[in-house]
Amino acid sequence: MRLLFYFLFTLFSLLSIKAQTEPWQGKFEPIDNMITPPNTYRTASGAPGRDYWQQQANYKIKATLDETNNTISGKETITYYNNSPDDLSYLWIQLEQNVNKKGNEDFGGINNNIKDGMTSRQMQFLTRAIDFPAGYSIKYVKDSNGKNIKTMVNNTMMKVKLNTLLKSGESTSFSIAWSYPITDRSMYSLSREGYEYFPSDDNTVYLIAHWFPRMAVYNDTEGWQNQQFQKLGEFALEFGDYDVEITVPEDHIVASTGLLQNSESVLTKAQRKRLDEARKSFDKPVMVITQKEAEANEKQKSKKQKTWKFSAKNVRDFAFASSRKFMWDAQAVKLPTNTVMAMSFYPKEGLPVWQEESTKAVRHALEVYSEATFDYPYPVAISVNTSNIGMEFPMISFNGGRPKNGKISNNAKQGMIGTIIHEVGHNWFPMIVSSDERKWMWMDEGLNTFLHQRTVAERYPDFNSVTPKSIVPFMSGDKNILRPIMTTSDSELMSQFGANFYLKPTVGLQMLRNSIIGKELFDEAFKEYANRWKYKHPNPADLFRTLEDATATDLDWFYRGWFFTTDHVDMELSHVKWFKVYEENSNIEDQNNTSKVKIDASGKNVQAQTKDFSSGPEMITMNATPDAAYGQFLSRINEPELRKQLSGKNIYEITIKNVGGLVMPVTIEWIFTDGSKEIDTIPAEIWRRNEYEIQKTFIKEKEVKEVNLDPNFEYADTDTKNNSFPKVETASEFDTFKNNKRKS
Ligand SMILES: [Zn+2]
């Protein structure tokens, strides 16, 4: 009791706890009640649990591309493995092409408003005045005995009511026959696939994706994935093996997910020989189809057909491109555990930059991402040129960026190379680390953009890349419009999803890596997350938990602020007080500790909030510690030594206000009168006891002439004008007058 009393007494007497002017918000409290609780499927450490399970879907598909009518039709057999602990009486199939059906297309309401002076194309997007057919015709769904299965379509999803219950641990096979009209990519603002027509040579490039009816995800968090495809929120898909036969006009070249199985019947002897050369070419690509050959192909217009056979193992999707316009180059990329063929397919309209840069960018992405996570596991990585956007699928991506009359601006070239790196990078997130894109766009876009920016920074140092500064304009935006990162994909605005789901998580990860956790520890944790969840379905909580678990760092404060709020970082260096010690009548030999040490001196106005250091250091008095203050302790501080240590030193007490709301570590740059600099960093935890204002005291040998917060722009501070002392004068006299009046 006595001990406790003394303890409390000492605490209250030593600490002067400044009253908070605003209510405590618990910025450092655990986020446990904001994320899904751990269970036997997903552990508290962020790893898959001992009962983790996921479904599997294998596909055998035979499809035919009809160039005359721009349609594709196919038959597929899906073998679905029910690894869940549940018996299933129905399955859900995704029919994404139905989003283009008139009526369904407005589900997500992407283009709604009439503006003054709209173009005819914008008006067509808005009204679909010229109608066109779209969406699936499902011919039949049959079980393995050839018996029809009852189905029911709800927009972009189809319920398959199984004839016999699919028990836990068992599998079922069923077949679907289907077709749909391929849509013109230029008719949509968010067209990830479709055809692009080239009037000059009367040819078409087909980008075929979300083209066959695919299994929806059934998992431990959602049951059946039940969010419709509304164009912005992308895909949630199961892993499986694919055998796909694609029949196209005889003179088409097909670039596809998977490994080509019948090269002898679809490629010429010369093309096969060049591919063999490419397999041994590690320094530069080999042309498999040259410009001359592609231009000769363009003129053929064969009416005959050819079937390309591909096989892909353990992928969550399958896409391809087909055209007689394609040039093709390829080279080998050696990774520690895999040798990959990096390849590009492009029409002559992509020349010369595509031939120069595309496959090279694929290689850079493969190398940097593999090092940061795990080796690219697939046999090929393909970049296909398209008129705009960038879109990813396993082993293949469709990437925008075309020169005009053979010339490309430096900006457009940066954009094109960045897009290729980004889309190839999506092989890791979400194609292998397979998060639910329909729900959390940031989980794949954010993590992928983070590594894409790292690739750009490491391999293209002359190009601009994202830094914390890049997010400042977004984070200073109108809070009535801003949403937190933890917002479902389709609830974000078209004007903001790039900043909120790509850039903001990227910058957050950059801060964790470069400033909060440190590169080595962070990189290991990021790798841990990727390896724990490869070929699996992670949720946000699994990422949050793994990064803490693998670094022994409590990041709940960071997740809470950065991912769950729209607060921003704005720290204000409100004041710096300068003190100096000098000895007055002091006697170093004075063992009785009787003399007073004064901490200067010449300050004219101790109480005033000085704007700079011109009035010199302030004076405070330091008394020798009276015996009573030691309580039961019998030892005494060495007063002369303490005085000696403080003598002649500059003592600075700084006051920092949290204006933006986000708590962050504090980086302080001291610039001394001799021009030299020093940096001190304080961890974010300093904000634990007062979330609005902190004070901290430093001792410096040299005199300081300037103090700056966040000098290297590590924390996306939205207003750097209030980061310095002496204060940078920005307010007009009238503003100052107004502010003073308000205070009084
Ligand atoms: Zn992306």
XYZ file of C-alpha atoms and ligand atoms in Angstrom:
745
model
C 0.000 0.000 0.000
C 2.745 2.331 0.945
C 4.683 1.415 -2.180
C 1.667 2.071 -4.358
C 1.133 5.415 -2.725
C 4.676 6.501 -3.382
C 4.484 5.211 -6.895
C 1.390 7.215 -7.696
C 2.717 10.271 -5.966
C 5.916 10.124 -7.932
C 4.095 9.689 -11.227
C 1.792 12.629 -10.719
C 4.526 14.855 -9.521
C 6.917 14.006 -12.350
C 4.628 14.051 -15.327
C 2.659 17.062 -16.230
C 0.044 15.521 -18.472
C -1.324 18.135 -20.765
C -5.073 18.059 -21.049
C -6.297 17.052 -24.509
C -8.415 19.708 -26.078
C -10.460 17.196 -28.066
C -11.866 13.773 -27.153
C -9.609 10.761 -27.157
C -10.173 8.688 -30.275
C -8.294 5.543 -29.401
C -6.001 5.771 -32.397
C -3.732 3.083 -30.942
C -6.445 0.679 -29.838
C -6.515 -2.775 -31.472
C -8.534 -3.125 -34.700
C -9.771 -6.569 -33.661
C -13.400 -5.467 -33.757
C -12.973 -4.012 -37.265
C -11.660 -7.150 -38.975
C -12.903 -10.733 -39.113
C -11.943 -12.685 -36.012
C -9.404 -15.477 -36.483
C -10.656 -19.062 -36.668
C -9.397 -22.501 -37.654
C -9.498 -21.500 -41.355
C -7.501 -18.285 -40.886
C -5.220 -17.934 -37.895
C -4.566 -14.936 -35.655
C -1.053 -14.833 -37.123
C -2.502 -14.172 -40.597
C -1.685 -17.598 -42.069
C -4.079 -20.156 -43.541
C -5.351 -22.220 -40.593
C -5.288 -25.974 -40.090
C -8.835 -26.293 -41.512
C -8.260 -23.916 -44.420
C -9.936 -25.186 -47.572
C -10.789 -23.962 -51.013
C -12.666 -25.334 -53.973
C -11.118 -26.373 -57.265
C -12.533 -26.158 -60.795
C -10.938 -27.847 -63.819
C -12.028 -26.893 -67.321
C -11.982 -28.595 -70.707
C -13.088 -26.060 -73.302
C -13.512 -26.195 -77.085
C -14.311 -22.823 -78.590
C -14.602 -21.341 -82.074
C -14.034 -17.727 -83.012
C -16.251 -16.656 -85.922
C -14.607 -13.678 -87.537
C -17.418 -12.990 -90.009
C -20.039 -12.505 -87.302
C -17.744 -11.524 -84.438
C -19.098 -14.248 -82.209
C -17.531 -16.931 -80.107
C -19.182 -20.210 -79.208
C -18.001 -23.073 -77.063
C -18.638 -26.212 -75.130
C -16.999 -26.799 -71.807
C -16.871 -29.441 -69.142
C -16.266 -28.247 -65.602
C -15.102 -30.673 -62.949
C -15.820 -29.079 -59.610
C -14.191 -30.338 -56.410
C -16.102 -29.631 -53.244
C -13.321 -29.387 -50.636
C -15.570 -27.436 -48.280
C -17.020 -29.039 -45.156
C -20.501 -28.335 -46.606
C -22.800 -30.347 -48.868
C -23.922 -28.257 -51.842
C -27.266 -28.544 -53.613
C -26.547 -25.765 -56.099
C -23.549 -24.020 -57.643
C -23.157 -20.489 -58.974
C -21.544 -19.775 -62.331
C -20.293 -16.361 -63.426
C -21.626 -14.997 -66.717
C -19.733 -11.687 -66.943
C -20.592 -11.112 -70.620
C -24.173 -10.487 -69.478
C -23.072 -7.144 -68.064
C -23.141 -5.861 -71.658
C -26.785 -6.830 -72.191
C -29.058 -3.863 -72.471
C -30.697 -3.541 -69.077
C -27.906 -5.190 -67.127
C -25.264 -2.710 -68.185
C -26.653 0.044 -65.986
C -26.506 -2.054 -62.857
C -23.368 -0.292 -61.739
C -24.285 3.057 -63.275
C -20.868 4.158 -64.383
C -21.789 6.830 -66.950
C -24.924 8.627 -65.857
C -24.746 12.307 -66.393
C -25.325 14.527 -69.381
C -22.786 17.250 -69.800
C -22.908 20.220 -72.057
C -21.167 19.579 -75.359
C -20.886 15.800 -75.200
C -19.306 13.861 -78.042
C -21.421 11.410 -80.036
C -19.324 8.573 -78.553
C -20.039 9.739 -75.000
C -23.714 9.980 -75.926
C -23.615 6.400 -77.262
C -21.984 5.221 -73.969
C -24.755 6.975 -72.102
C -27.815 6.034 -74.129
C -26.830 3.075 -76.323
C -28.859 4.770 -79.054
C -27.345 2.369 -81.586
C -28.183 -0.951 -79.976
C -26.046 -4.053 -80.412
C -26.415 -7.636 -79.229
C -24.490 -8.753 -76.171
C -24.550 -11.373 -73.440
C -24.634 -15.143 -73.359
C -26.929 -17.590 -75.090
C -26.757 -20.706 -72.940
C -27.662 -23.675 -75.135
C -27.641 -26.284 -72.398
C -26.260 -27.299 -69.026
C -26.017 -31.115 -68.630
C -24.704 -33.402 -65.934
C -22.157 -36.156 -66.629
C -24.960 -38.531 -67.633
C -26.169 -36.112 -70.284
C -29.231 -35.164 -68.231
C -30.292 -31.503 -68.309
C -29.615 -29.488 -65.178
C -32.068 -26.768 -64.170
C -30.578 -23.277 -64.102
C -31.662 -19.802 -63.218
C -29.894 -16.639 -64.383
C -29.586 -13.555 -62.205
C -27.841 -10.881 -64.313
C -24.191 -11.921 -64.446
C -24.598 -15.117 -62.428
C -26.281 -18.440 -63.091
C -27.532 -20.845 -60.456
C -26.985 -24.489 -61.373
C -29.401 -26.667 -59.411
C -27.570 -29.970 -59.198
C -29.491 -33.155 -59.949
C -27.726 -34.862 -57.044
C -26.376 -33.304 -53.871
C -22.641 -32.579 -54.061
C -21.329 -33.910 -50.786
C -18.362 -32.483 -48.943
C -15.145 -34.034 -50.283
C -16.703 -35.138 -53.581
C -16.569 -33.777 -57.110
C -19.031 -33.353 -59.941
C -18.718 -32.807 -63.692
C -21.140 -30.958 -65.886
C -21.131 -29.408 -69.345
C -22.267 -26.068 -70.706
C -22.757 -25.048 -74.331
C -22.773 -21.314 -74.907
C -22.109 -18.458 -77.305
C -21.997 -14.667 -77.229
C -21.442 -11.778 -79.633
C -18.010 -10.249 -79.143
C -18.412 -6.525 -78.518
C -16.538 -3.638 -80.084
C -14.032 -2.397 -77.500
C -14.353 1.190 -78.696
C -18.032 1.206 -77.629
C -17.285 0.944 -73.900
C -15.357 3.045 -71.469
C -14.362 0.061 -69.310
C -13.791 -2.578 -71.974
C -11.293 -5.112 -70.783
C -11.933 -7.367 -73.763
C -13.680 -7.490 -77.134
C -12.503 -6.700 -80.625
C -10.596 -3.821 -82.146
C -11.138 -3.220 -85.838
C -8.453 -1.716 -88.096
C -10.182 -0.176 -91.167
C -6.921 0.454 -93.075
C -6.240 -3.248 -93.676
C -9.702 -4.574 -92.782
C -8.467 -6.711 -89.902
C -9.382 -7.287 -86.307
C -7.521 -7.955 -83.081
C -9.564 -10.065 -80.678
C -8.917 -9.842 -76.954
C -10.934 -12.651 -75.427
C -11.438 -12.647 -71.670
C -14.150 -13.519 -69.151
C -15.459 -15.421 -72.112
C -16.499 -18.835 -70.816
C -18.939 -19.509 -67.955
C -16.717 -19.810 -64.859
C -17.252 -21.074 -61.337
C -17.942 -18.456 -58.723
C -15.902 -18.707 -55.520
C -17.383 -20.575 -52.576
C -15.359 -19.975 -49.430
C -15.297 -19.758 -45.636
C -15.900 -15.985 -45.554
C -18.734 -15.501 -48.056
C -20.269 -18.823 -48.884
C -21.016 -18.202 -52.554
C -19.514 -14.978 -53.839
C -22.677 -12.970 -54.421
C -21.719 -9.558 -55.758
C -22.777 -9.080 -59.362
C -20.269 -7.963 -61.976
C -20.743 -4.203 -62.267
C -17.635 -3.533 -64.348
C -15.457 -1.861 -61.716
C -15.125 -4.659 -59.146
C -13.303 -7.397 -61.003
C -13.082 -11.078 -60.299
C -13.125 -13.741 -57.629
C -12.048 -17.073 -59.117
C -11.074 -20.619 -58.173
C -7.853 -22.343 -59.172
C -7.827 -25.267 -61.559
C -6.285 -26.928 -64.585
C -7.310 -25.987 -68.111
C -7.280 -27.806 -71.438
C -8.463 -25.383 -74.072
C -8.860 -25.821 -77.834
C -9.362 -22.609 -79.749
C -10.445 -22.720 -83.386
C -9.695 -19.524 -85.317
C -9.155 -18.523 -88.973
C -6.176 -20.413 -90.341
C -3.977 -17.313 -90.742
C -4.566 -16.023 -87.190
C -1.899 -16.145 -84.512
C -3.136 -16.966 -81.006
C -1.456 -15.700 -77.828
C -2.863 -17.429 -74.777
C -2.712 -18.431 -71.150
C -0.993 -21.819 -70.915
C 1.512 -23.776 -72.907
C 0.912 -24.446 -76.590
C 0.429 -28.200 -77.060
C 0.365 -28.561 -80.833
C 2.954 -26.163 -82.228
C 3.733 -28.552 -85.120
C 0.196 -28.141 -86.499
C -0.256 -24.381 -85.965
C 3.221 -22.896 -86.425
C 5.462 -23.051 -89.472
C 8.781 -24.846 -89.328
C 10.575 -21.477 -89.400
C 8.489 -20.135 -86.491
C 9.194 -23.244 -84.416
C 12.905 -22.936 -85.125
C 12.896 -19.281 -84.045
C 11.020 -20.211 -80.866
C 13.730 -22.757 -80.110
C 16.325 -20.016 -80.565
C 14.323 -17.736 -78.264
C 14.377 -20.397 -75.545
C 18.152 -20.016 -75.506
C 18.233 -16.254 -75.909
C 18.566 -14.674 -72.465
C 19.841 -11.232 -73.441
C 17.398 -10.104 -76.144
C 14.195 -11.187 -77.876
C 14.124 -13.210 -81.093
C 11.518 -12.311 -83.737
C 9.220 -15.301 -84.184
C 7.002 -13.411 -86.637
C 8.533 -10.383 -88.324
C 6.809 -7.235 -89.511
C 7.051 -8.404 -93.109
C 5.476 -11.733 -92.269
C 2.697 -10.117 -90.219
C 1.926 -7.712 -93.076
C 1.741 -10.649 -95.499
C -0.641 -12.387 -93.062
C -2.855 -9.293 -92.953
C -3.618 -9.738 -96.654
C -4.512 -13.433 -96.564
C -8.056 -13.395 -95.130
C -8.205 -17.169 -95.072
C -11.628 -18.786 -94.761
C -10.100 -22.027 -93.492
C -9.724 -22.754 -89.781
C -7.043 -24.034 -87.455
C -7.248 -25.270 -83.867
C -4.732 -24.165 -81.245
C -4.438 -26.349 -78.129
C -3.278 -24.960 -74.814
C -2.853 -26.463 -71.387
C -2.490 -24.518 -68.131
C -2.002 -25.873 -64.629
C -3.102 -24.224 -61.398
C -4.451 -20.967 -62.834
C -7.533 -19.058 -61.773
C -8.541 -17.891 -65.237
C -7.794 -18.240 -68.919
C -7.645 -15.566 -71.640
C -6.313 -15.257 -75.180
C -5.802 -12.898 -78.095
C -6.154 -13.737 -81.766
C -5.371 -11.854 -84.972
C -3.616 -12.131 -88.289
C -1.958 -8.797 -87.551
C 0.377 -10.056 -84.831
C 4.128 -9.726 -84.873
C 5.671 -11.908 -82.178
C 8.942 -11.724 -80.258
C 10.211 -13.911 -77.424
C 13.160 -14.430 -75.110
C 14.040 -16.583 -72.127
C 14.236 -15.222 -68.575
C 16.161 -17.221 -66.032
C 14.841 -17.140 -62.471
C 16.399 -19.169 -59.634
C 13.809 -21.957 -59.919
C 12.187 -21.434 -63.318
C 13.022 -20.388 -66.855
C 10.203 -18.383 -68.402
C 9.469 -17.361 -71.971
C 8.776 -13.616 -72.020
C 6.847 -12.788 -75.180
C 5.080 -9.907 -76.894
C 2.425 -9.839 -79.606
C 1.652 -6.579 -81.400
C 0.293 -5.231 -84.676
C 2.593 -3.052 -86.815
C 0.753 -0.062 -85.314
C 2.805 -0.666 -82.137
C 6.138 -0.182 -83.920
C 8.849 0.590 -83.197
C 8.476 1.015 -79.440
C 6.736 -2.299 -78.821
C 9.519 -4.243 -80.433
C 12.076 -2.260 -78.434
C 10.457 -2.195 -75.015
C 7.618 -4.657 -74.409
C 9.434 -7.949 -73.813
C 12.176 -6.097 -71.938
C 9.527 -4.716 -69.546
C 8.083 -8.217 -69.093
C 11.558 -9.445 -68.129
C 12.096 -6.626 -65.591
C 8.741 -7.363 -63.963
C 9.473 -11.098 -63.774
C 12.845 -10.473 -62.132
C 11.883 -7.843 -59.559
C 8.577 -9.426 -58.508
C 10.142 -12.878 -58.227
C 12.805 -11.506 -55.937
C 10.253 -9.665 -53.805
C 7.819 -12.585 -53.438
C 8.391 -15.992 -55.067
C 9.627 -17.102 -58.473
C 7.162 -16.722 -61.297
C 5.896 -20.286 -61.554
C 4.357 -20.400 -65.050
C 6.093 -21.259 -68.358
C 5.160 -18.083 -70.297
C 4.530 -14.389 -69.619
C 2.904 -12.538 -72.508
C 2.263 -8.863 -73.275
C -0.281 -8.150 -76.039
C -0.605 -4.667 -77.471
C -3.974 -2.946 -77.502
C -5.282 0.546 -78.165
C -5.791 1.492 -74.527
C -6.006 0.288 -70.918
C -4.059 -2.516 -69.337
C -5.696 -5.740 -68.290
C -4.268 -8.799 -66.639
C -4.927 -12.523 -66.811
C -2.800 -15.520 -65.866
C 0.318 -15.583 -68.079
C -1.128 -12.963 -70.479
C -1.969 -9.280 -70.333
C -3.457 -6.749 -72.752
C -1.552 -3.480 -72.652
C -2.221 -0.057 -74.137
C 0.308 2.342 -75.608
C 0.767 3.032 -79.297
C 2.991 5.504 -81.052
C 1.570 8.065 -83.479
C 3.227 7.802 -86.888
C 5.972 5.737 -85.294
C 6.713 8.372 -82.634
C 5.927 8.156 -78.961
C 6.356 10.895 -76.370
C 8.468 10.163 -73.329
C 5.351 10.366 -71.142
C 3.442 7.892 -73.289
C 6.448 5.557 -73.315
C 6.666 5.702 -69.523
C 2.943 4.980 -69.389
C 3.264 2.015 -71.728
C 6.224 0.430 -69.943
C 4.608 1.067 -66.560
C 1.416 -0.588 -67.781
C 3.260 -3.692 -69.013
C 5.150 -4.046 -65.716
C 1.924 -3.536 -63.787
C -0.139 -6.052 -65.770
C 2.588 -8.693 -65.776
C 2.887 -8.038 -62.048
C -0.770 -8.930 -61.602
C 0.302 -12.543 -62.133
C 1.295 -12.388 -58.452
C -1.603 -10.263 -57.188
C -4.357 -11.465 -57.723
C -3.653 -14.309 -60.181
C -1.664 -16.354 -57.658
C -2.160 -14.554 -54.341
C -5.816 -14.721 -55.214
C -7.737 -12.101 -53.248
C -11.369 -11.236 -53.981
C -11.177 -8.350 -56.451
C -14.932 -7.984 -56.637
C -14.887 -6.986 -52.999
C -11.472 -5.441 -52.305
C -9.904 -3.820 -55.329
C -7.081 -2.417 -53.215
C -5.830 -5.847 -52.205
C -4.512 -6.694 -55.651
C -4.160 -3.203 -57.151
C -2.472 -1.741 -54.098
C 0.029 -4.540 -53.547
C 0.680 -4.839 -57.274
C 1.190 -1.098 -57.747
C 3.591 -1.129 -54.803
C 5.830 -3.714 -56.530
C 5.242 -2.161 -59.954
C 6.531 1.166 -58.599
C 9.471 -0.608 -57.013
C 10.266 -2.186 -60.404
C 10.081 1.213 -62.115
C 12.260 2.825 -59.427
C 14.864 0.037 -59.617
C 14.909 -0.686 -63.356
C 13.872 2.656 -64.898
C 15.377 5.246 -62.539
C 14.818 8.034 -65.100
C 11.064 7.474 -65.047
C 8.784 9.106 -62.538
C 7.563 6.783 -59.860
C 5.130 7.064 -57.000
C 6.339 8.376 -53.633
C 4.356 9.458 -50.554
C 4.236 12.957 -52.072
C 2.119 11.576 -54.943
C -0.878 10.951 -52.688
C -0.994 14.463 -51.171
C -3.493 15.999 -53.655
C -5.899 13.086 -53.131
C -5.630 13.097 -49.368
C -6.187 16.832 -49.146
C -9.484 16.345 -51.008
C -13.063 16.916 -49.887
C -13.857 14.590 -46.979
C -17.490 14.390 -48.084
C -16.361 12.552 -51.206
C -13.363 10.608 -49.956
C -13.820 6.997 -48.900
C -11.448 4.885 -46.844
C -9.357 2.245 -48.633
C -11.503 -0.354 -46.881
C -14.401 0.352 -49.247
C -15.794 -2.310 -51.555
C -14.688 -1.991 -55.177
C -17.974 -0.923 -56.740
C -18.730 1.735 -54.131
C -15.804 3.889 -55.203
C -16.111 6.775 -57.649
C -14.687 6.430 -61.151
C -12.688 9.587 -60.537
C -11.114 8.252 -57.355
C -10.538 4.521 -57.535
C -7.074 4.992 -59.012
C -5.912 7.151 -56.135
C -7.740 5.277 -53.392
C -7.196 1.659 -54.434
C -3.853 1.897 -56.289
C -1.856 4.830 -54.975
C -2.896 5.139 -51.358
C -2.169 1.500 -50.430
C 1.086 1.737 -52.417
C 2.188 4.793 -50.465
C 1.106 3.116 -47.222
C 3.305 0.118 -47.997
C 6.173 2.435 -48.986
C 5.889 4.169 -45.598
C 5.881 0.843 -43.782
C 8.885 -0.328 -45.761
C 11.006 2.798 -45.888
C 10.138 4.585 -42.673
C 8.098 2.632 -40.137
C 9.258 -1.006 -40.163
C 12.452 -0.804 -42.205
C 13.313 -2.420 -45.537
C 14.793 -5.712 -44.398
C 12.098 -6.658 -41.930
C 9.284 -5.367 -44.135
C 10.518 -7.213 -47.230
C 10.635 -10.448 -45.311
C 7.091 -9.942 -44.025
C 5.781 -9.047 -47.487
C 7.405 -12.197 -48.856
C 5.873 -14.169 -45.999
C 2.410 -12.909 -46.900
C 2.879 -13.745 -50.603
C 4.162 -17.236 -49.832
C 1.533 -18.000 -47.192
C -1.269 -17.095 -49.583
C 0.000 -18.175 -52.995
C -2.673 -20.218 -54.779
C -5.049 -19.297 -51.950
C -7.672 -16.649 -51.152
C -6.458 -14.088 -48.582
C -8.693 -11.470 -46.924
C -7.568 -8.027 -45.726
C -7.214 -9.325 -42.144
C -4.752 -11.977 -43.342
C -2.493 -9.293 -44.797
C -2.819 -6.998 -41.774
C -2.043 -9.831 -39.374
C 0.882 -11.272 -41.332
C 2.688 -7.922 -41.569
C 2.456 -7.539 -37.790
C 3.211 -11.153 -37.014
C 6.328 -11.351 -39.182
C 7.807 -8.062 -37.917
C 6.853 -7.914 -34.221
C 5.345 -4.506 -34.903
C 1.939 -3.370 -33.698
C 0.550 -1.689 -36.801
C -3.069 -1.407 -35.718
C -2.698 2.370 -35.405
C -1.447 2.487 -39.004
C -4.169 0.223 -40.424
C -6.836 2.087 -38.445
C -5.825 5.474 -39.797
C -4.585 4.664 -43.291
C -7.064 1.952 -44.315
C -10.208 2.680 -42.276
C -10.401 6.494 -42.281
C -10.031 9.395 -44.696
C -7.872 11.362 -42.273
C -4.691 12.817 -43.672
C -1.269 13.626 -42.348
C -0.706 17.238 -41.427
C 1.668 17.933 -38.610
C 2.320 21.449 -37.470
C 5.575 22.423 -35.822
C 3.836 24.904 -33.572
C 6.734 25.915 -31.418
C 10.402 25.432 -30.643
C 11.754 26.731 -27.334
C 15.462 27.194 -26.927
C 17.244 26.930 -23.591
C 20.884 27.128 -22.743
C 22.712 26.103 -19.622
C 25.358 28.220 -18.072
C 26.999 27.858 -14.711
C 26.409 30.671 -12.249
C 28.684 30.627 -9.233
C 28.730 26.935 -9.604
C 31.431 24.835 -8.183
C 32.057 21.487 -9.802
C 33.531 20.320 -6.549
C 30.368 21.271 -4.720
C 29.388 17.845 -3.494
C 26.668 19.185 -1.271
C 24.664 20.158 -4.318
C 23.797 23.480 -2.880
C 24.414 25.743 -5.828
C 21.746 26.493 -8.392
C 22.332 25.880 -12.026
C 20.687 28.345 -14.265
C 19.622 27.481 -17.678
C 20.297 30.778 -19.316
C 19.843 33.941 -19.308
C 19.363 36.453 -22.010
C 15.896 35.579 -23.305
C 13.894 38.774 -23.372
C 10.472 37.297 -23.233
C 10.265 33.850 -21.701
C 6.495 33.490 -21.906
C 5.988 34.722 -25.443
C 5.605 32.341 -28.368
C 8.633 33.482 -30.288
C 8.603 33.112 -34.044
C 12.295 32.466 -34.427
C 15.519 32.139 -32.436
C 16.424 35.839 -32.559
C 15.590 36.609 -28.928
C 18.108 34.029 -27.825
C 17.801 31.148 -25.373
C 15.395 31.251 -22.459
C 16.146 30.820 -18.799
C 14.828 28.198 -16.457
C 16.068 27.227 -13.073
C 17.254 23.783 -12.184
C 17.469 23.178 -8.473
C 19.433 20.461 -6.780
C 17.149 17.546 -6.002
C 16.071 17.664 -2.346
C 16.515 14.481 -0.332
C 12.769 14.089 0.091
C 12.298 13.633 -3.655
C 14.396 10.464 -3.532
C 11.873 8.794 -1.224
C 13.343 5.595 0.170
C 16.293 5.619 -2.229
C 19.566 6.337 -0.538
C 21.736 6.888 -3.603
C 21.951 10.366 -5.094
C 22.329 11.715 -8.612
C 25.772 13.105 -9.400
C 24.821 16.758 -9.535
C 28.184 18.120 -10.729
C 28.309 15.517 -13.492
C 24.787 16.369 -14.612
C 25.660 20.046 -14.669
C 28.824 19.285 -16.579
C 26.843 17.313 -19.175
C 24.355 20.141 -19.653
C 26.841 22.938 -19.552
C 27.065 24.913 -22.776
C 24.545 22.686 -24.535
C 21.486 23.863 -26.388
C 18.230 22.441 -25.165
C 15.228 22.521 -27.469
C 11.670 21.747 -26.544
C 9.470 21.268 -29.564
C 5.681 21.287 -29.731
C 3.950 19.512 -32.606
C 0.240 19.574 -33.352
C -1.635 16.866 -35.218
C -3.809 18.871 -37.600
C -4.708 16.178 -40.156
C -5.790 13.466 -37.760
C -3.457 10.658 -38.855
C -0.809 9.732 -36.331
C 2.601 9.065 -37.840
C 6.212 8.886 -36.755
C 7.814 12.307 -36.443
C 10.983 13.101 -38.372
C 12.780 16.240 -37.265
C 15.572 17.853 -39.235
C 17.870 20.204 -37.319
C 19.877 22.667 -39.371
C 22.671 24.189 -37.306
C 24.147 27.651 -37.609
C 27.282 26.121 -39.163
C 25.120 24.653 -41.957
C 25.379 21.023 -40.839
C 22.254 18.881 -40.407
C 20.996 16.146 -38.141
C 17.829 14.034 -38.167
C 15.893 12.672 -35.189
C 12.965 10.299 -35.531
C 10.287 9.596 -32.964
C 8.019 6.569 -33.444
C 4.290 7.164 -33.960
C 3.622 5.840 -30.464
C 4.501 9.267 -29.088
C 0.900 10.214 -29.983
C -0.550 7.543 -27.685
C -1.234 9.817 -24.719
C -2.187 12.922 -26.576
C -3.413 12.452 -30.113
C -3.490 16.191 -30.808
C -0.325 17.701 -29.420
C 3.044 16.400 -28.323
C 6.157 17.884 -26.818
C 9.652 16.507 -26.808
C 12.996 17.830 -25.565
C 16.351 17.444 -27.325
C 19.893 18.388 -26.377
C 22.184 19.629 -29.143
C 25.847 20.597 -28.995
C 25.472 23.153 -31.736
C 23.107 26.051 -32.073
C 20.127 25.427 -34.293
C 19.018 27.922 -36.894
C 16.148 25.944 -38.453
C 13.932 22.976 -37.582
C 11.871 21.086 -40.184
C 9.345 18.284 -39.884
C 9.248 15.424 -42.433
C 12.142 16.903 -44.456
C 12.253 13.965 -46.891
C 8.484 13.821 -47.509
C 8.188 10.349 -46.038
C 4.693 10.736 -44.615
C 2.592 12.528 -47.228
C 2.210 15.616 -45.052
C -0.447 17.592 -46.914
C 0.656 21.021 -45.717
C 4.381 21.512 -45.479
C 4.091 25.262 -44.893
C 3.549 24.657 -41.180
C 6.459 22.241 -40.871
C 9.244 24.691 -40.120
C 10.664 26.886 -37.391
C 11.383 29.801 -37.731
C 7.866 29.869 -39.104
C 7.337 30.523 -42.772
C 5.143 33.577 -42.961
C 2.127 32.829 -45.118
C -0.899 34.327 -43.423
C -1.845 37.841 -44.392
C -1.982 40.465 -41.686
C -5.740 40.385 -41.825
C -5.784 36.586 -41.257
C -3.461 36.936 -38.304
C -5.633 39.657 -36.874
C -8.726 37.459 -37.300
C -7.035 34.447 -35.735
C -5.849 36.430 -32.755
C -9.327 37.797 -32.230
C -10.784 34.298 -32.297
C -8.303 33.132 -29.688
C -9.038 35.966 -27.308
Zn -3.991 -3.352 -61.956
